[in-house]
């Protein structure tokens, strides 16, 4: 699993897990602020960015690979942050290895499948047969940028290396990851899973998220020790659309525990 470290190694560890069809590079706008206070660990999940494919893309299996990485690094009680489906991997990590997760922050992580909205047209075309497999392998940089920006409510700047990371994700991997994510939240909703854990939780949602029904963010209100923050005028990509606000919320959470 490809990993990038930022900030002093002796600082409190902060793990950043990206969502589907993304890479650790998506966190770049918030890393400078976070690295001033934390040892920041960014991973590329299997089949994404610079990490090779894996035998299984089940959410618990991906969490197991992250746990093995943290064990190799000798880290415990990390603040785990997941964006979108990366929040599911972070949740599964806390379920499997509560010794590794000291606190948990979920950004744009839909709580249940019934909260999913109809997706932007360009994503439906790219991901669904019969055109999806054909178009996916022929995506231009401009098409990749349009697809990512379609989930944002504000303009986002996507560096070339991030676009290259996305281009490297195969159609098969993407479709498989999406199916496994659906299976994970269909089996049991994220708020239900979190309610069974003794871990502090911060939930950040863009009030203009085009992927998830906004009211569904309040399903997390039922989780003990959870706080929900809604960001006005922000879509599905808070770390790209509002990096300063997102970074401040994460730092305040890790500093105070709330």
GROMACS .gro file of C-alpha atoms in nm:
model
  258
    1UNK     CA    1   0.000   0.000   0.000
    2UNK     CA    2   0.146   0.333  -0.109
    3UNK     CA    3   0.181   0.578   0.180
    4UNK     CA    4   0.297   0.940   0.208
    5UNK     CA    5   0.412   1.095   0.535
    6UNK     CA    6   0.396   1.465   0.624
    7UNK     CA    7   0.478   1.647   0.946
    8UNK     CA    8   0.700   1.537   1.236
    9UNK     CA    9   0.700   1.162   1.304
   10UNK     CA   10   0.683   1.224   1.679
   11UNK     CA   11   0.359   1.425   1.651
   12UNK     CA   12   0.015   1.267   1.713
   13UNK     CA   13  -0.072   1.046   1.412
   14UNK     CA   14  -0.350   1.149   1.173
   15UNK     CA   15  -0.458   0.899   0.906
   16UNK     CA   16  -0.625   1.024   0.586
   17UNK     CA   17  -0.824   0.775   0.375
   18UNK     CA   18  -0.958   0.883   0.035
   19UNK     CA   19  -1.286   0.781  -0.127
   20UNK     CA   20  -1.375   0.576  -0.435
   21UNK     CA   21  -1.207   0.670  -0.760
   22UNK     CA   22  -0.958   0.893  -0.583
   23UNK     CA   23  -0.614   0.882  -0.418
   24UNK     CA   24  -0.421   1.028  -0.129
   25UNK     CA   25  -0.349   1.330  -0.346
   26UNK     CA   26  -0.705   1.454  -0.295
   27UNK     CA   27  -0.603   1.557   0.058
   28UNK     CA   28  -0.321   1.786  -0.059
   29UNK     CA   29  -0.497   2.121   0.010
   30UNK     CA   30  -0.549   2.040   0.381
   31UNK     CA   31  -0.219   1.864   0.449
   32UNK     CA   32  -0.001   2.173   0.519
   33UNK     CA   33  -0.228   2.288   0.803
   34UNK     CA   34  -0.266   1.939   0.947
   35UNK     CA   35   0.107   1.861   0.923
   36UNK     CA   36   0.183   2.155   1.146
   37UNK     CA   37   0.030   1.961   1.436
   38UNK     CA   38   0.030   1.596   1.330
   39UNK     CA   39   0.222   1.315   1.173
   40UNK     CA   40  -0.004   1.289   0.867
   41UNK     CA   41  -0.029   0.950   0.696
   42UNK     CA   42  -0.195   0.944   0.354
   43UNK     CA   43  -0.267   0.607   0.194
   44UNK     CA   44  -0.364   0.503  -0.155
   45UNK     CA   45  -0.621   0.227  -0.114
   46UNK     CA   46  -0.577  -0.093  -0.320
   47UNK     CA   47  -0.606  -0.038  -0.695
   48UNK     CA   48  -0.597   0.341  -0.652
   49UNK     CA   49  -0.320   0.592  -0.705
   50UNK     CA   50   0.014   0.413  -0.672
   51UNK     CA   51  -0.113   0.109  -0.482
   52UNK     CA   52  -0.143  -0.221  -0.672
   53UNK     CA   53  -0.471  -0.413  -0.709
   54UNK     CA   54  -0.583  -0.645  -0.429
   55UNK     CA   55  -0.754  -0.987  -0.422
   56UNK     CA   56  -1.053  -0.838  -0.238
   57UNK     CA   57  -1.211  -0.492  -0.231
   58UNK     CA   58  -1.451  -0.569   0.051
   59UNK     CA   59  -1.453  -0.279   0.294
   60UNK     CA   60  -1.337  -0.494   0.590
   61UNK     CA   61  -1.054  -0.636   0.374
   62UNK     CA   62  -0.936  -0.286   0.282
   63UNK     CA   63  -0.952  -0.190   0.649
   64UNK     CA   64  -0.739  -0.494   0.728
   65UNK     CA   65  -0.471  -0.373   0.489
   66UNK     CA   66  -0.473  -0.030   0.654
   67UNK     CA   67  -0.445  -0.198   0.996
   68UNK     CA   68  -0.144  -0.398   0.875
   69UNK     CA   69   0.018  -0.075   0.757
   70UNK     CA   70  -0.036   0.094   1.094
   71UNK     CA   71   0.104  -0.212   1.269
   72UNK     CA   72   0.413  -0.197   1.048
   73UNK     CA   73   0.454   0.171   1.138
   74UNK     CA   74   0.408   0.095   1.507
   75UNK     CA   75   0.120   0.342   1.540
   76UNK     CA   76  -0.169   0.327   1.786
   77UNK     CA   77  -0.466   0.550   1.872
   78UNK     CA   78  -0.458   0.739   1.545
   79UNK     CA   79  -0.713   1.001   1.448
   80UNK     CA   80  -0.863   0.834   1.139
   81UNK     CA   81  -1.025   1.058   0.876
   82UNK     CA   82  -1.216   0.917   0.581
   83UNK     CA   83  -1.369   1.096   0.284
   84UNK     CA   84  -1.681   0.948   0.123
   85UNK     CA   85  -1.637   0.568   0.109
   86UNK     CA   86  -1.302   0.618   0.283
   87UNK     CA   87  -1.521   0.681   0.586
   88UNK     CA   88  -1.646   0.324   0.554
   89UNK     CA   89  -1.290   0.192   0.556
   90UNK     CA   90  -1.212   0.408   0.860
   91UNK     CA   91  -1.526   0.280   1.034
   92UNK     CA   92  -1.438  -0.081   0.954
   93UNK     CA   93  -1.087  -0.018   1.088
   94UNK     CA   94  -1.237   0.100   1.417
   95UNK     CA   95  -1.465  -0.204   1.423
   96UNK     CA   96  -1.180  -0.448   1.367
   97UNK     CA   97  -0.905  -0.279   1.564
   98UNK     CA   98  -1.033  -0.035   1.828
   99UNK     CA   99  -0.678  -0.023   1.963
  100UNK     CA  100  -0.567   0.156   1.647
  101UNK     CA  101  -0.835   0.427   1.631
  102UNK     CA  102  -0.847   0.699   1.893
  103UNK     CA  103  -1.101   0.919   1.712
  104UNK     CA  104  -1.287   0.911   1.385
  105UNK     CA  105  -1.383   1.186   1.138
  106UNK     CA  106  -1.610   1.115   0.841
  107UNK     CA  107  -1.633   1.365   0.554
  108UNK     CA  108  -1.917   1.330   0.302
  109UNK     CA  109  -1.973   0.967   0.407
  110UNK     CA  110  -2.332   0.871   0.329
  111UNK     CA  111  -2.491   0.689   0.623
  112UNK     CA  112  -2.706   0.440   0.430
  113UNK     CA  113  -2.791   0.339   0.075
  114UNK     CA  114  -3.138   0.500   0.084
  115UNK     CA  115  -2.971   0.841   0.127
  116UNK     CA  116  -2.797   0.818  -0.213
  117UNK     CA  117  -2.915   1.074  -0.469
  118UNK     CA  118  -2.930   1.032  -0.846
  119UNK     CA  119  -2.572   1.082  -0.960
  120UNK     CA  120  -2.451   1.349  -1.205
  121UNK     CA  121  -2.503   1.253  -1.570
  122UNK     CA  122  -2.135   1.225  -1.659
  123UNK     CA  123  -2.074   0.977  -1.377
  124UNK     CA  124  -2.376   0.767  -1.475
  125UNK     CA  125  -2.245   0.745  -1.832
  126UNK     CA  126  -1.890   0.658  -1.724
  127UNK     CA  127  -1.991   0.394  -1.471
  128UNK     CA  128  -2.283   0.213  -1.632
  129UNK     CA  129  -2.284  -0.042  -1.914
  130UNK     CA  130  -2.286  -0.051  -2.208
  131UNK     CA  131  -2.092   0.273  -2.266
  132UNK     CA  132  -1.907   0.280  -1.934
  133UNK     CA  133  -1.634   0.022  -2.006
  134UNK     CA  134  -1.565   0.175  -2.349
  135UNK     CA  135  -1.555   0.538  -2.234
  136UNK     CA  136  -1.363   0.467  -1.914
  137UNK     CA  137  -1.052   0.350  -2.095
  138UNK     CA  138  -1.068   0.653  -2.325
  139UNK     CA  139  -1.114   0.922  -2.061
  140UNK     CA  140  -0.927   1.243  -2.133
  141UNK     CA  141  -0.785   1.465  -1.859
  142UNK     CA  142  -1.068   1.709  -1.928
  143UNK     CA  143  -1.330   1.436  -1.888
  144UNK     CA  144  -1.176   1.322  -1.560
  145UNK     CA  145  -1.179   1.679  -1.431
  146UNK     CA  146  -1.544   1.721  -1.535
  147UNK     CA  147  -1.639   1.399  -1.363
  148UNK     CA  148  -1.476   1.499  -1.035
  149UNK     CA  149  -1.603   1.858  -1.051
  150UNK     CA  150  -1.957   1.732  -1.111
  151UNK     CA  151  -1.976   1.636  -0.743
  152UNK     CA  152  -1.853   1.976  -0.620
  153UNK     CA  153  -2.054   2.291  -0.561
  154UNK     CA  154  -1.750   2.519  -0.590
  155UNK     CA  155  -1.466   2.529  -0.844
  156UNK     CA  156  -1.189   2.285  -0.756
  157UNK     CA  157  -0.827   2.281  -0.868
  158UNK     CA  158  -0.708   1.934  -0.962
  159UNK     CA  159  -0.331   1.901  -1.010
  160UNK     CA  160  -0.206   1.688  -1.299
  161UNK     CA  161  -0.070   1.421  -1.065
  162UNK     CA  162  -0.413   1.377  -0.905
  163UNK     CA  163  -0.575   1.343  -1.247
  164UNK     CA  164  -0.310   1.085  -1.338
  165UNK     CA  165  -0.393   0.891  -1.020
  166UNK     CA  166  -0.759   0.879  -1.120
  167UNK     CA  167  -0.678   0.778  -1.477
  168UNK     CA  168  -0.486   0.477  -1.346
  169UNK     CA  169  -0.792   0.329  -1.173
  170UNK     CA  170  -0.943   0.058  -1.393
  171UNK     CA  171  -1.313   0.025  -1.469
  172UNK     CA  172  -1.322  -0.319  -1.308
  173UNK     CA  173  -1.168  -0.192  -0.985
  174UNK     CA  174  -1.401   0.107  -0.972
  175UNK     CA  175  -1.716  -0.098  -1.029
  176UNK     CA  176  -1.605  -0.361  -0.778
  177UNK     CA  177  -1.526  -0.101  -0.511
  178UNK     CA  178  -1.866   0.064  -0.559
  179UNK     CA  179  -2.044  -0.271  -0.522
  180UNK     CA  180  -1.851  -0.356  -0.207
  181UNK     CA  181  -1.924  -0.014  -0.057
  182UNK     CA  182  -2.294  -0.066  -0.121
  183UNK     CA  183  -2.280  -0.409   0.042
  184UNK     CA  184  -2.111  -0.265   0.352
  185UNK     CA  185  -2.376   0.002   0.421
  186UNK     CA  186  -2.661  -0.229   0.315
  187UNK     CA  187  -2.556  -0.484   0.574
  188UNK     CA  188  -2.563  -0.222   0.849
  189UNK     CA  189  -2.579   0.158   0.833
  190UNK     CA  190  -2.275   0.361   0.934
  191UNK     CA  191  -2.452   0.530   1.230
  192UNK     CA  192  -2.553   0.186   1.360
  193UNK     CA  193  -2.196   0.066   1.332
  194UNK     CA  194  -2.059   0.376   1.507
  195UNK     CA  195  -2.315   0.355   1.788
  196UNK     CA  196  -2.168   0.018   1.880
  197UNK     CA  197  -1.818   0.165   1.914
  198UNK     CA  198  -1.666   0.367   2.194
  199UNK     CA  199  -1.500   0.626   1.975
  200UNK     CA  200  -1.540   1.001   1.935
  201UNK     CA  201  -1.680   1.098   1.596
  202UNK     CA  202  -1.685   1.413   1.385
  203UNK     CA  203  -1.910   1.417   1.078
  204UNK     CA  204  -1.858   1.684   0.810
  205UNK     CA  205  -2.111   1.724   0.530
  206UNK     CA  206  -2.132   1.975   0.250
  207UNK     CA  207  -2.480   2.127   0.256
  208UNK     CA  208  -2.477   2.117  -0.127
  209UNK     CA  209  -2.354   1.757  -0.159
  210UNK     CA  210  -2.490   1.616  -0.486
  211UNK     CA  211  -2.430   1.254  -0.387
  212UNK     CA  212  -2.617   1.227  -0.058
  213UNK     CA  213  -2.945   1.361   0.073
  214UNK     CA  214  -2.854   1.644   0.312
  215UNK     CA  215  -3.103   1.543   0.581
  216UNK     CA  216  -2.932   1.205   0.603
  217UNK     CA  217  -2.638   1.371   0.779
  218UNK     CA  218  -2.856   1.393   1.086
  219UNK     CA  219  -2.878   1.015   1.106
  220UNK     CA  220  -2.542   1.055   1.276
  221UNK     CA  221  -2.706   1.255   1.557
  222UNK     CA  222  -2.805   0.921   1.707
  223UNK     CA  223  -2.439   0.827   1.756
  224UNK     CA  224  -2.311   0.894   2.109
  225UNK     CA  225  -2.009   1.125   2.119
  226UNK     CA  226  -2.072   1.239   1.760
  227UNK     CA  227  -2.085   1.596   1.629
  228UNK     CA  228  -2.222   1.692   1.287
  229UNK     CA  229  -2.093   1.996   1.098
  230UNK     CA  230  -2.268   2.119   0.782
  231UNK     CA  231  -2.073   2.342   0.544
  232UNK     CA  232  -2.294   2.588   0.349
  233UNK     CA  233  -2.235   2.607  -0.023
  234UNK     CA  234  -1.996   2.309  -0.022
  235UNK     CA  235  -2.050   1.993  -0.223
  236UNK     CA  236  -1.907   1.643  -0.196
  237UNK     CA  237  -1.540   1.748  -0.178
  238UNK     CA  238  -1.490   1.971   0.131
  239UNK     CA  239  -1.114   1.919   0.141
  240UNK     CA  240  -1.090   2.057  -0.215
  241UNK     CA  241  -1.375   2.309  -0.201
  242UNK     CA  242  -1.319   2.448   0.150
  243UNK     CA  243  -0.977   2.327   0.266
  244UNK     CA  244  -0.926   2.599   0.527
  245UNK     CA  245  -1.258   2.532   0.699
  246UNK     CA  246  -1.215   2.157   0.675
  247UNK     CA  247  -0.864   2.173   0.817
  248UNK     CA  248  -0.974   2.393   1.108
  249UNK     CA  249  -1.258   2.154   1.196
  250UNK     CA  250  -1.024   1.857   1.193
  251UNK     CA  251  -0.760   2.030   1.402
  252UNK     CA  252  -1.015   2.150   1.657
  253UNK     CA  253  -1.155   1.797   1.679
  254UNK     CA  254  -0.820   1.629   1.727
  255UNK     CA  255  -0.708   1.893   1.978
  256UNK     CA  256  -1.015   1.888   2.199
  257UNK     CA  257  -1.181   1.558   2.121
  258UNK     CA  258  -1.505   1.733   2.019
   0.00000   0.00000   0.00000
